[in-house]
mmCIF file of C-alpha atoms and ligand atoms in Angstrom:
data_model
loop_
_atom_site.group_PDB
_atom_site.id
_atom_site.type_symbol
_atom_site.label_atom_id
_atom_site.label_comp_id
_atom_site.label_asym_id
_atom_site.label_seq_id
_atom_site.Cartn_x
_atom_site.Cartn_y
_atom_site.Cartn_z
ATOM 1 C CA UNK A 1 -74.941 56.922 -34.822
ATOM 2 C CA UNK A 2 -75.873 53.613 -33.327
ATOM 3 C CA UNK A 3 -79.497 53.484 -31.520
ATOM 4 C CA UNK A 4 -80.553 51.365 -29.091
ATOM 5 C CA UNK A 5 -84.890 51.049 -28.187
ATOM 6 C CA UNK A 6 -85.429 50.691 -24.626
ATOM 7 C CA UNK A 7 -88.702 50.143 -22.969
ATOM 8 C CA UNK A 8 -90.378 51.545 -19.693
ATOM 9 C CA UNK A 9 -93.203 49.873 -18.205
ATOM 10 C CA UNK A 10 -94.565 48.805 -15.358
ATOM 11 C CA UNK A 11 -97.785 50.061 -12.813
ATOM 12 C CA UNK A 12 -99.916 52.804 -13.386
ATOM 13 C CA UNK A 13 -98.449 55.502 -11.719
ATOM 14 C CA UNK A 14 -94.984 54.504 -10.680
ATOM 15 C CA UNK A 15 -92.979 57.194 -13.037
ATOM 16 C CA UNK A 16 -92.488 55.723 -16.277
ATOM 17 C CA UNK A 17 -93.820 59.144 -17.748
ATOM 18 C CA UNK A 18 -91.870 61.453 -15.388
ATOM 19 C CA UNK A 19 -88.461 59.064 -15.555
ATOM 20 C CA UNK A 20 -88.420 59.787 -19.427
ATOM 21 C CA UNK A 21 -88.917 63.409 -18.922
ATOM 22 C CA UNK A 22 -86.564 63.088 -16.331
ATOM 23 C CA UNK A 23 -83.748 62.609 -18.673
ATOM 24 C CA UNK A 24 -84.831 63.060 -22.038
ATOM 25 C CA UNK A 25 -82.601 65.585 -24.131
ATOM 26 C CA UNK A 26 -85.512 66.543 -26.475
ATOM 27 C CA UNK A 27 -89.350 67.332 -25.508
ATOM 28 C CA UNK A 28 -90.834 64.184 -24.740
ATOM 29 C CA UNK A 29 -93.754 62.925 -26.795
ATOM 30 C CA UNK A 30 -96.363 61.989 -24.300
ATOM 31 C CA UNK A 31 -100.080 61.107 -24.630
ATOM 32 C CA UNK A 32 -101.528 61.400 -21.201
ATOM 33 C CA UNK A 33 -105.365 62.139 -21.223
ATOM 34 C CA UNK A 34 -107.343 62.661 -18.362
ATOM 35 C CA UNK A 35 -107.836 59.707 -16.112
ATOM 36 C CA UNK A 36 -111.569 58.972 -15.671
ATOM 37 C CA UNK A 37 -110.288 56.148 -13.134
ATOM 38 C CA UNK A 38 -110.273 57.598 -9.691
ATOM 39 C CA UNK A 39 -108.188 54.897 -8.265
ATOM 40 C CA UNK A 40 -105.221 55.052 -10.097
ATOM 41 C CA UNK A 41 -104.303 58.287 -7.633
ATOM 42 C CA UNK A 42 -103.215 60.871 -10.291
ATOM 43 C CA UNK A 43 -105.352 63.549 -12.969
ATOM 44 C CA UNK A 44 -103.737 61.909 -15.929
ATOM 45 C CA UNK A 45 -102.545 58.911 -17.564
ATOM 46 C CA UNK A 46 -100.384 57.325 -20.515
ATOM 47 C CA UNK A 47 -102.706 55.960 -23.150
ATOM 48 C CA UNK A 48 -100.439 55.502 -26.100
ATOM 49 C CA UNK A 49 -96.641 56.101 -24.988
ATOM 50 C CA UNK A 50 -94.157 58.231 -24.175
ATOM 51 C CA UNK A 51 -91.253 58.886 -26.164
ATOM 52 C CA UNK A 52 -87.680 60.544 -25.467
ATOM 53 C CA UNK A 53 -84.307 60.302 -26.418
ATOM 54 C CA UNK A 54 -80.511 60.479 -25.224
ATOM 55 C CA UNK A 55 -77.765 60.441 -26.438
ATOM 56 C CA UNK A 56 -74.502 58.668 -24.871
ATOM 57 C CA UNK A 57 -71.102 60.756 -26.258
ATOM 58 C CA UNK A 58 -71.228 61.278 -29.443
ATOM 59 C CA UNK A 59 -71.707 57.502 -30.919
ATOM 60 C CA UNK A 60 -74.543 56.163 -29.196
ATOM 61 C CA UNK A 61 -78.237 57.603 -28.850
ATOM 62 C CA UNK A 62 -80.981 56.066 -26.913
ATOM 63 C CA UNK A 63 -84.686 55.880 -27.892
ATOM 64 C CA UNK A 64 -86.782 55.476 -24.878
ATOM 65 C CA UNK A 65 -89.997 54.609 -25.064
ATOM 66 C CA UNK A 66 -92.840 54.497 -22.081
ATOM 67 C CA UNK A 67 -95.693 51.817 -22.541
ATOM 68 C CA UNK A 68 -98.887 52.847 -20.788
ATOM 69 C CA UNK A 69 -99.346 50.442 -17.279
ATOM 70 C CA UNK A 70 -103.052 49.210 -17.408
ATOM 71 C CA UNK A 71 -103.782 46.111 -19.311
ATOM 72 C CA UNK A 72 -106.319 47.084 -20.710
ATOM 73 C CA UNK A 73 -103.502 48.928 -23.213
ATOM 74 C CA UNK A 74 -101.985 45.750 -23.407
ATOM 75 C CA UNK A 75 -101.816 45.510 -27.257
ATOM 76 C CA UNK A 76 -99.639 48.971 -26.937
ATOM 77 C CA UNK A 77 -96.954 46.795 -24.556
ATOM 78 C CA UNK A 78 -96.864 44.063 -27.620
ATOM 79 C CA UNK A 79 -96.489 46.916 -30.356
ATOM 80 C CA UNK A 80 -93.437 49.079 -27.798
ATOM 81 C CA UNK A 81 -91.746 45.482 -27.506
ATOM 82 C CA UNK A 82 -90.765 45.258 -31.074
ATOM 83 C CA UNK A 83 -86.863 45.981 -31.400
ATOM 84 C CA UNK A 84 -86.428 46.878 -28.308
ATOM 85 C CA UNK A 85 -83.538 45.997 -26.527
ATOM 86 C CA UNK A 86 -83.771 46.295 -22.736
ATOM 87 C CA UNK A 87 -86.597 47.294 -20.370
ATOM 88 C CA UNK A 88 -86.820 48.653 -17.095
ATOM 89 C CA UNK A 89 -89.790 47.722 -14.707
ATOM 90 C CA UNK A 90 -91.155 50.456 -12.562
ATOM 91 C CA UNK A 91 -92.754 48.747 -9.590
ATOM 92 C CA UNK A 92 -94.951 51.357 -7.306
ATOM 93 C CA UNK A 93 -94.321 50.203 -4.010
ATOM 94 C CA UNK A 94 -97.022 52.118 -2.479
ATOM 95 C CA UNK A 95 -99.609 50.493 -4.102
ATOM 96 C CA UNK A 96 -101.675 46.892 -2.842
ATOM 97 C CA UNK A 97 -99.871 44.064 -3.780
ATOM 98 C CA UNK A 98 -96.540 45.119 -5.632
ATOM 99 C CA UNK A 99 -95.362 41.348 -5.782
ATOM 100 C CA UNK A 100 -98.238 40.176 -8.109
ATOM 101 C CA UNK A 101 -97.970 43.064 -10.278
ATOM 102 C CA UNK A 102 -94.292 42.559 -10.990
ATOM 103 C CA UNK A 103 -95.495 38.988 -12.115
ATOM 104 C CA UNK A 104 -97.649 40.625 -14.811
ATOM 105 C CA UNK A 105 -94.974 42.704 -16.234
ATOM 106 C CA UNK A 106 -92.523 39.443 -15.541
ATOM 107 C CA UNK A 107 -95.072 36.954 -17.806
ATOM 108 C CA UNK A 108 -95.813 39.834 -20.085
ATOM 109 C CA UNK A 109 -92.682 40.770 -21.021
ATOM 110 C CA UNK A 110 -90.898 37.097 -20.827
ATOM 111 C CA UNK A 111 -89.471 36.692 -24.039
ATOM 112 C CA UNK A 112 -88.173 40.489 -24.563
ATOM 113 C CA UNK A 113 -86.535 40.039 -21.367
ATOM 114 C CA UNK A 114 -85.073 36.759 -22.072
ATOM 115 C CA UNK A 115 -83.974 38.219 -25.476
ATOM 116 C CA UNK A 116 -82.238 41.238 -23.915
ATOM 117 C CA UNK A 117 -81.736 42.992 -20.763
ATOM 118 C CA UNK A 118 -84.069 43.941 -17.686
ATOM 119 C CA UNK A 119 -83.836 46.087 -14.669
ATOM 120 C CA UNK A 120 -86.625 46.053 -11.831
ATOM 121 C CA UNK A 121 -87.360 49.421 -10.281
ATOM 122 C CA UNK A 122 -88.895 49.609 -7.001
ATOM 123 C CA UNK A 123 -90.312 52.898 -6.912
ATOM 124 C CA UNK A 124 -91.769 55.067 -3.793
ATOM 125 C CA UNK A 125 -90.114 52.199 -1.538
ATOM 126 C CA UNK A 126 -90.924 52.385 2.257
ATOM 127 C CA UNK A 127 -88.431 49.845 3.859
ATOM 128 C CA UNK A 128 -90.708 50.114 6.672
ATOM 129 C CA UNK A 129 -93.251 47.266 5.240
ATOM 130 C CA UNK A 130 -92.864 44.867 3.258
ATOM 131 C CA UNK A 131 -92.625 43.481 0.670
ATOM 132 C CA UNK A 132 -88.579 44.194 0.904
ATOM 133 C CA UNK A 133 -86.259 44.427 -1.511
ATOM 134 C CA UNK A 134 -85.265 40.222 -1.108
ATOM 135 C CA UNK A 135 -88.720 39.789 -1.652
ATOM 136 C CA UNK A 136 -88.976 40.733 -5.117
ATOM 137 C CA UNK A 137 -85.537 39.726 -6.021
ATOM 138 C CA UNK A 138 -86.855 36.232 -4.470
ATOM 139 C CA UNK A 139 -89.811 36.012 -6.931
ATOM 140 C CA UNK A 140 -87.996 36.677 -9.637
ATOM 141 C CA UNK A 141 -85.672 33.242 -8.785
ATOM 142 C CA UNK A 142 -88.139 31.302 -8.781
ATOM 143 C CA UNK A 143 -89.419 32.523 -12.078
ATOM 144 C CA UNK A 144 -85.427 31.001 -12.889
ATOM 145 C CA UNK A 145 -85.100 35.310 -13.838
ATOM 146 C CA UNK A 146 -81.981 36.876 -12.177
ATOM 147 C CA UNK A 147 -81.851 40.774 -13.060
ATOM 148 C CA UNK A 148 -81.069 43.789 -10.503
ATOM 149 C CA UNK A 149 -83.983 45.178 -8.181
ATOM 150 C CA UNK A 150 -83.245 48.341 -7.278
ATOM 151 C CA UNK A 151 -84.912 50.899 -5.606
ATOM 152 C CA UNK A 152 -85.162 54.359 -7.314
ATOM 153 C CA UNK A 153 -86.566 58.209 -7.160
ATOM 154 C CA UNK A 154 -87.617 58.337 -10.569
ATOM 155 C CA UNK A 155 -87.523 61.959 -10.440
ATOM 156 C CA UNK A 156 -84.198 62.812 -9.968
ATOM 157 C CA UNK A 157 -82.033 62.672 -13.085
ATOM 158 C CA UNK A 158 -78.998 61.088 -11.736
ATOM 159 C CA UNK A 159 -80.856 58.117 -10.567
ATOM 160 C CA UNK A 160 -82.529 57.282 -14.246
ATOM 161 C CA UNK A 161 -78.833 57.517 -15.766
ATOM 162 C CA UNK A 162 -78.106 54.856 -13.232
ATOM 163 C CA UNK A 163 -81.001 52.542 -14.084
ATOM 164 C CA UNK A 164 -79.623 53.077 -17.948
ATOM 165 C CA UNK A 165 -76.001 51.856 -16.394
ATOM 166 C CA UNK A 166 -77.145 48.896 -15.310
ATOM 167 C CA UNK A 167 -79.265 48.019 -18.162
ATOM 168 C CA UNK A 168 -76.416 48.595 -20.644
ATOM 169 C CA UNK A 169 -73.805 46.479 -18.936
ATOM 170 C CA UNK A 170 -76.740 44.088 -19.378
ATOM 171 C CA UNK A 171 -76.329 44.419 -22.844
ATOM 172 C CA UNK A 172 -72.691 44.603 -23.454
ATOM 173 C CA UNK A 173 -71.963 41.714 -21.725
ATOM 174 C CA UNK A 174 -74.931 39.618 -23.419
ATOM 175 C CA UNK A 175 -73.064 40.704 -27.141
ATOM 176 C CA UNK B 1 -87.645 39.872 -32.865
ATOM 177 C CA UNK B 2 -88.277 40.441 -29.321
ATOM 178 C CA UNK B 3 -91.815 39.166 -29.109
ATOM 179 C CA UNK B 4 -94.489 39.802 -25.760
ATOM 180 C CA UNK B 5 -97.171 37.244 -24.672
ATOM 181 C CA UNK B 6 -99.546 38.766 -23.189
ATOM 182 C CA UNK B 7 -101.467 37.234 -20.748
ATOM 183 C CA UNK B 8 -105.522 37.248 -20.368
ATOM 184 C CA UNK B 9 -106.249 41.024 -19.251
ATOM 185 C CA UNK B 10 -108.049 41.017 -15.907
ATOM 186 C CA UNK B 11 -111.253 42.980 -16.386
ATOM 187 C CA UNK B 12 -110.666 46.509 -15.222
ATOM 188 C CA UNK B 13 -114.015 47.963 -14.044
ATOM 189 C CA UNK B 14 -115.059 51.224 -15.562
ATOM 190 C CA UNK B 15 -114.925 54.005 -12.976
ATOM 191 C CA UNK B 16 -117.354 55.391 -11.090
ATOM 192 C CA UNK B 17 -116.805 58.811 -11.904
ATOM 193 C CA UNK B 18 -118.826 58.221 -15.620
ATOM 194 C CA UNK B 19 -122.505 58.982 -14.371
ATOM 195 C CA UNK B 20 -125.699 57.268 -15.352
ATOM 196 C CA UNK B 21 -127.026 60.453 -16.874
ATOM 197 C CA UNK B 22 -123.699 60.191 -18.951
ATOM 198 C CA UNK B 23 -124.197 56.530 -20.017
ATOM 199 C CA UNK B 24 -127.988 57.513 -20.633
ATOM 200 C CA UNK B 25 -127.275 60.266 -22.611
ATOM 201 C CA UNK B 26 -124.672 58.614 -24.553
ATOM 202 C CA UNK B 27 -126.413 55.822 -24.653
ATOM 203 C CA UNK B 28 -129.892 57.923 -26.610
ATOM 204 C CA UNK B 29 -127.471 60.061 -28.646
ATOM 205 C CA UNK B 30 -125.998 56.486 -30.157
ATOM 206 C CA UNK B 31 -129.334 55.086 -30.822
ATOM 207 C CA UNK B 32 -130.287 57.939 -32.930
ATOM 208 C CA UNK B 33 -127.369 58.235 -34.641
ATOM 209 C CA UNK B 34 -127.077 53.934 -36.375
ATOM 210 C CA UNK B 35 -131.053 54.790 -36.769
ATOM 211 C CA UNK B 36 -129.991 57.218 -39.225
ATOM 212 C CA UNK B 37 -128.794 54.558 -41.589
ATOM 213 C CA UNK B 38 -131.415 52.119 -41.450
ATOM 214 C CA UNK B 39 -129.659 49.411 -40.892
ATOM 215 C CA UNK B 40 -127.186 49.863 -43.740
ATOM 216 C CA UNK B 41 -123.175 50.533 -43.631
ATOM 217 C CA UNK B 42 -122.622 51.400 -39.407
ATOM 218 C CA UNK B 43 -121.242 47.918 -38.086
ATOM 219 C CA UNK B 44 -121.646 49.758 -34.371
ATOM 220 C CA UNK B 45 -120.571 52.541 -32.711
ATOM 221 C CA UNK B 46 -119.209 52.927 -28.912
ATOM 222 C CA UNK B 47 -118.763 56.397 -26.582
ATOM 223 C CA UNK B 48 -115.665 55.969 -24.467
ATOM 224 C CA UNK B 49 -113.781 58.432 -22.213
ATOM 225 C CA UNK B 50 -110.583 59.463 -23.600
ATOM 226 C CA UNK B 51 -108.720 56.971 -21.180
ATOM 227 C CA UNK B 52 -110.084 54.214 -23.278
ATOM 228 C CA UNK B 53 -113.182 52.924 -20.893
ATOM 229 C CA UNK B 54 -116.441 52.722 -22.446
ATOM 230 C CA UNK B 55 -119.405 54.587 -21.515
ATOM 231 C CA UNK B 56 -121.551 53.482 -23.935
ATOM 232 C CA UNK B 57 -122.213 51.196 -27.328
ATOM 233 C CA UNK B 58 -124.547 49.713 -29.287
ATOM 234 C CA UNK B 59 -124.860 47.102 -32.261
ATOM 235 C CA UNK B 60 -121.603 46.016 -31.266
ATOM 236 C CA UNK B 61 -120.636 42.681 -28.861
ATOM 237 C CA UNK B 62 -119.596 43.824 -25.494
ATOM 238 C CA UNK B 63 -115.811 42.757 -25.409
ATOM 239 C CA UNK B 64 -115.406 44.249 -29.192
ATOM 240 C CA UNK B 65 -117.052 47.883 -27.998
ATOM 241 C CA UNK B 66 -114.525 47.688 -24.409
ATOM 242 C CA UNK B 67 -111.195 46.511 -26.676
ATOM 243 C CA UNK B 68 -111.990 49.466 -29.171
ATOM 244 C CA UNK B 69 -112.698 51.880 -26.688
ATOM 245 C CA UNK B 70 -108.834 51.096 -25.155
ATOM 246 C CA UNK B 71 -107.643 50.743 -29.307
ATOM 247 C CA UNK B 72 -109.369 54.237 -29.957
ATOM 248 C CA UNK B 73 -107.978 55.427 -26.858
ATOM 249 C CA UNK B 74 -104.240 55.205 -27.600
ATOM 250 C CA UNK B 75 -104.853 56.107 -31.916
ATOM 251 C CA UNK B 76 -106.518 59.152 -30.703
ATOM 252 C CA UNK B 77 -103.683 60.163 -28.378
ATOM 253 C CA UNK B 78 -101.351 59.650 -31.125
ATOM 254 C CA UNK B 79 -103.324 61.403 -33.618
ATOM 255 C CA UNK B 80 -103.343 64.516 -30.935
ATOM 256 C CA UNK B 81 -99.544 64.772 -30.800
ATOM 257 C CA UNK B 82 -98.778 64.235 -34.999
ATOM 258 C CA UNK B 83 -101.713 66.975 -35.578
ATOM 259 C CA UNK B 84 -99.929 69.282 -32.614
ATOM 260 C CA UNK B 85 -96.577 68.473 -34.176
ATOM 261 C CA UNK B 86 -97.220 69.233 -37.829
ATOM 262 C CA UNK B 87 -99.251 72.280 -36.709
ATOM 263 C CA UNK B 88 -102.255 71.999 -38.011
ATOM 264 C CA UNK B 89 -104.040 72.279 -34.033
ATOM 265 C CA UNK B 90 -103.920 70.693 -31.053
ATOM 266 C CA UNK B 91 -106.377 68.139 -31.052
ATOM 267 C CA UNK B 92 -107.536 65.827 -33.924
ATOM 268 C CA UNK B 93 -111.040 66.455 -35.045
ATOM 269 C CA UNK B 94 -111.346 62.681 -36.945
ATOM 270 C CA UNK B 95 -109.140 59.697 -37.777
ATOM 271 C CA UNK B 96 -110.427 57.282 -40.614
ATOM 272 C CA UNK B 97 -108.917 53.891 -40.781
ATOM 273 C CA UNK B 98 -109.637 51.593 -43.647
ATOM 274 C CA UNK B 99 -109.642 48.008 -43.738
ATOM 275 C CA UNK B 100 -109.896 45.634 -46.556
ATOM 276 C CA UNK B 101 -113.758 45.316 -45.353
ATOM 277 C CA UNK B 102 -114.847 48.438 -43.734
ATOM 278 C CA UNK B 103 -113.675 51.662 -41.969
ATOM 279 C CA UNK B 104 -113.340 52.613 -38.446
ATOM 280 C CA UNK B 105 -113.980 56.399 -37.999
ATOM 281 C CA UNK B 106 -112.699 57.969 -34.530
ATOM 282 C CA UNK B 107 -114.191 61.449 -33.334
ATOM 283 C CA UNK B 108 -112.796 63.207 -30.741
ATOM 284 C CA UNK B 109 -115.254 64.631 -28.026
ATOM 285 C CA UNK B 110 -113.746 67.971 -26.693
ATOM 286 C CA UNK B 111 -114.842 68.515 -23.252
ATOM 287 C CA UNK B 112 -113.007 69.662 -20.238
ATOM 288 C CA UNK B 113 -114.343 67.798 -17.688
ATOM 289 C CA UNK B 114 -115.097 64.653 -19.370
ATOM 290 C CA UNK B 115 -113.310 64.381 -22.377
ATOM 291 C CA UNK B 116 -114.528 61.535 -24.829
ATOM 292 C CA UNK B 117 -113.972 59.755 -28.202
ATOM 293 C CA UNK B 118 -116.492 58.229 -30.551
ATOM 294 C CA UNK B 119 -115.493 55.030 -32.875
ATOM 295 C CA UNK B 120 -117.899 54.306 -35.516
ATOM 296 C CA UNK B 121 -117.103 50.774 -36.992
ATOM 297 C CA UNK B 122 -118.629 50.613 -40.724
ATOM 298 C CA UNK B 123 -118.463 48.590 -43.915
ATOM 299 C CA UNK B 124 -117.795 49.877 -47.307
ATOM 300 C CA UNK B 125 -121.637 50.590 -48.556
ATOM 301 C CA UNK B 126 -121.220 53.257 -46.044
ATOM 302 C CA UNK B 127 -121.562 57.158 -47.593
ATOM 303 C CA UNK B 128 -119.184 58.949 -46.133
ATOM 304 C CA UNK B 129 -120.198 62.034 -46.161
ATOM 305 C CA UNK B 130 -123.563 61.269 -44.062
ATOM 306 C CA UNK B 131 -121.564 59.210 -41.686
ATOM 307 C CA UNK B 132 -119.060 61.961 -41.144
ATOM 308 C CA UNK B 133 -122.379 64.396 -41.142
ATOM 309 C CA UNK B 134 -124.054 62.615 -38.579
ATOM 310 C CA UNK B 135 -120.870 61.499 -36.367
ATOM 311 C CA UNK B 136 -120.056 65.364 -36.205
ATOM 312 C CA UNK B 137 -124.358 65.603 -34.739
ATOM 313 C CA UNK B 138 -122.824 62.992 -31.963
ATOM 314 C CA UNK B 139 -119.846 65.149 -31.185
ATOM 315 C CA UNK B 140 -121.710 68.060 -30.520
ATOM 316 C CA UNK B 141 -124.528 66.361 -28.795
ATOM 317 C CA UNK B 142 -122.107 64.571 -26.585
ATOM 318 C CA UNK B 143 -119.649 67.333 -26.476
ATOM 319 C CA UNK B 144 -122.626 69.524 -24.567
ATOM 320 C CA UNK B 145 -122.720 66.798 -21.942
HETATM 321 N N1 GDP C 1 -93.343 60.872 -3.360
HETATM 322 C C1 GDP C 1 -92.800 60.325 -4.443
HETATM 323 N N2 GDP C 1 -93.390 60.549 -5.622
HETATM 324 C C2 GDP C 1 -92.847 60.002 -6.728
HETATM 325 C C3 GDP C 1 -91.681 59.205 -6.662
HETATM 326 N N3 GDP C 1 -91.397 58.775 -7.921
HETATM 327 C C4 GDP C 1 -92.367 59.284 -8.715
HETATM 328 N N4 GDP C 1 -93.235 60.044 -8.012
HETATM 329 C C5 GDP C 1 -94.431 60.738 -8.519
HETATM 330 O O1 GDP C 1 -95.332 59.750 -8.949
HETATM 331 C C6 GDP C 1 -95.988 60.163 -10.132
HETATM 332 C C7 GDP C 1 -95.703 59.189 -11.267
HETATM 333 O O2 GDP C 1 -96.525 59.519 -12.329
HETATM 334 P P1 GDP C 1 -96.211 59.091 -13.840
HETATM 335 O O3 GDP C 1 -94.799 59.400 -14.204
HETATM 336 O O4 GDP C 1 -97.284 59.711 -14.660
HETATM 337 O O5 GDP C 1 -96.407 57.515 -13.747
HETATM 338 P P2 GDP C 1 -96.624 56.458 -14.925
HETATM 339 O O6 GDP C 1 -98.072 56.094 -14.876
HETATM 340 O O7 GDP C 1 -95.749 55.310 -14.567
HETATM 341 O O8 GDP C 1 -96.237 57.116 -16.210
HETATM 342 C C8 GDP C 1 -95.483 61.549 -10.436
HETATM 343 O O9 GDP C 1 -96.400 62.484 -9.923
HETATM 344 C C9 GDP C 1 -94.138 61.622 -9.707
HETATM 345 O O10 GDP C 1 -93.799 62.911 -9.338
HETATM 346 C C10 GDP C 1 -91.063 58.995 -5.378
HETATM 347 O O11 GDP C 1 -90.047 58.323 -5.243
HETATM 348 N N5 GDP C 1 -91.669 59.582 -4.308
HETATM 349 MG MG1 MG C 2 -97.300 57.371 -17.895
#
């Protein structure tokens, strides 16, 4: 059986926890706690991780793991990075300044995602105001980092398996 | 080895929703507690809600009592799901860790609409069995709350 780590993260409440239990063929281990923070919008929160697995026929299994998003568990993103070998970034569109907190997950995770593959979620997406879609996939240029933005219901099944598509073709043609 | 810089934190403001008769409380129950060892063994201590913000510390620098509250945070969450998968409850009651110089103890503070976690740093004069005696007084005092 060949394993491969990958890594959700990404803003406090975009769906890394619910896109692992989305697709996850065992229970998911997850350590949210009550949120004491009234402004991140939801009753509980990742403190730890989140941990799930699939498999992909009957060679290939994938460990997925979930940071938490605030930084103030920042030393958890440094420990989840270890070995892993892609990582998706869930971007909550809903939230104040989307842009700028891509860049934090961007700077954060630089050298994982120059060392293997990356996909940029945009998640609850209202095309209606910006920032668009170009937007993000413009800040990323100028960062010289050229990954797909996509935007994604986290919740449905069928649209995680995608994100995992993309990431792996990521990694099959970096081998 | 796939390495992350992190960058300098912003500081994320602890919520409004921890009251002053919380951090007051907290606060007294702390004081009494390190007063029980005269000075000897407890390094500092530090309340924190179970989402890793602090509510209150003392003997302890500022930016060490808000970084362990977030460390104690996530350690305590893990220790929830081994102790629920091995089946021996749902909820940790204590977590030691020992270092080289000292121990860090972390309590867990069952309450249902604030839950909370106490970290006791201490050095290796420490006797355990008063510290764990007395951190167990903290629970329940804080556990009341
Ligand atoms: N309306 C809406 N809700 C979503 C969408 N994607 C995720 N959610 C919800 O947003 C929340 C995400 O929470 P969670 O998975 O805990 O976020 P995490 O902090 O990233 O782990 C959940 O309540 C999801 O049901 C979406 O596209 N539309
Ligand atoms: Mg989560």
């Amino acid at each position: 059986m060949i394993e491969h780590k990958i890594l959700f993260t990404g803003t406090v409440g975009a769906g890394k926890t619910t896109a692992i239990q989305a697709i996850s063929e065992i229970p998911p281990v997850c350590t949210d706690v009550l949120s004491s923070d009234p402004t991140i919008g939801k009753e509980k929160t990742t403190v730890a991780l989140d941990y799930g697995e699939i498999s992909l026929g009957k060679t290939e299994r994938l460990r997925l793991y979930g940071t938490p998003g605030q930084q103030r568990f920042a030393f958890m993103w440094k420990i989840l990075a270890q070995g892993a070998l892609g990582l998706v970034i869930l971007v909550d569109h809903s939230r104040p300044d989307p842009l700028r907190d891509l860049m934090i997950y961007l700077d954060n995770f630089k050298t994982l995602i120059q060392e293997s593959a990356c996909v940029v979620v945009i998640c609850k997406m209202d095309e209606s105001h910006p920032p668009l879609l170009e937007d993000f996939t413009q800040a990323m240029k100028q960062k010289q980092m050229v990954y797909p933005v996509i935007p994604a219901d986290v919740r449905d099944k069928e649209q995680v398996l995608w994100i995992l598509e993309l990431l792996l073709v990521q990694m099959e043609t970096r081998q | 080895m796939n390495t992350v810089v992190l960058s300098d934190p912003s500081p994320e403001p602890s919520p409004q929703l921890i009251g002053d008769d919380l951090r007051a409380k907290a606060a007294s129950v702390l004081e009494r507690f390190v007063d029980q060892f005269g000075g000897v063994g407890v390094r500092g201590a530090v309340i924190s809600t179970a989402d890793g913000f602090d509510i209150a510390m003392t003997a302890m620098p500022e930016a060490e009592g808000t970084k362990l509250s977030a460390l104690s945070s996530s350690i305590s969450a893990i220790g929830d799901m081994a102790t629920l998968e091995v089946g021996i409850g749902n909820n940790h009651q204590s977590i030691t860790i020992e270092g080289g110089d000292g121990y860090i103890f972390i309590l867990n503070i069952p309450s249902a609409a604030c839950p909370m976690i106490l970290s006791v740093a201490a050095s290796k004069e420490i006797m355990l069995g008063k510290l764990m005696y007395y951190a167990r007084l903290v629970v329940e005092g804080m556990a009341e709350a």
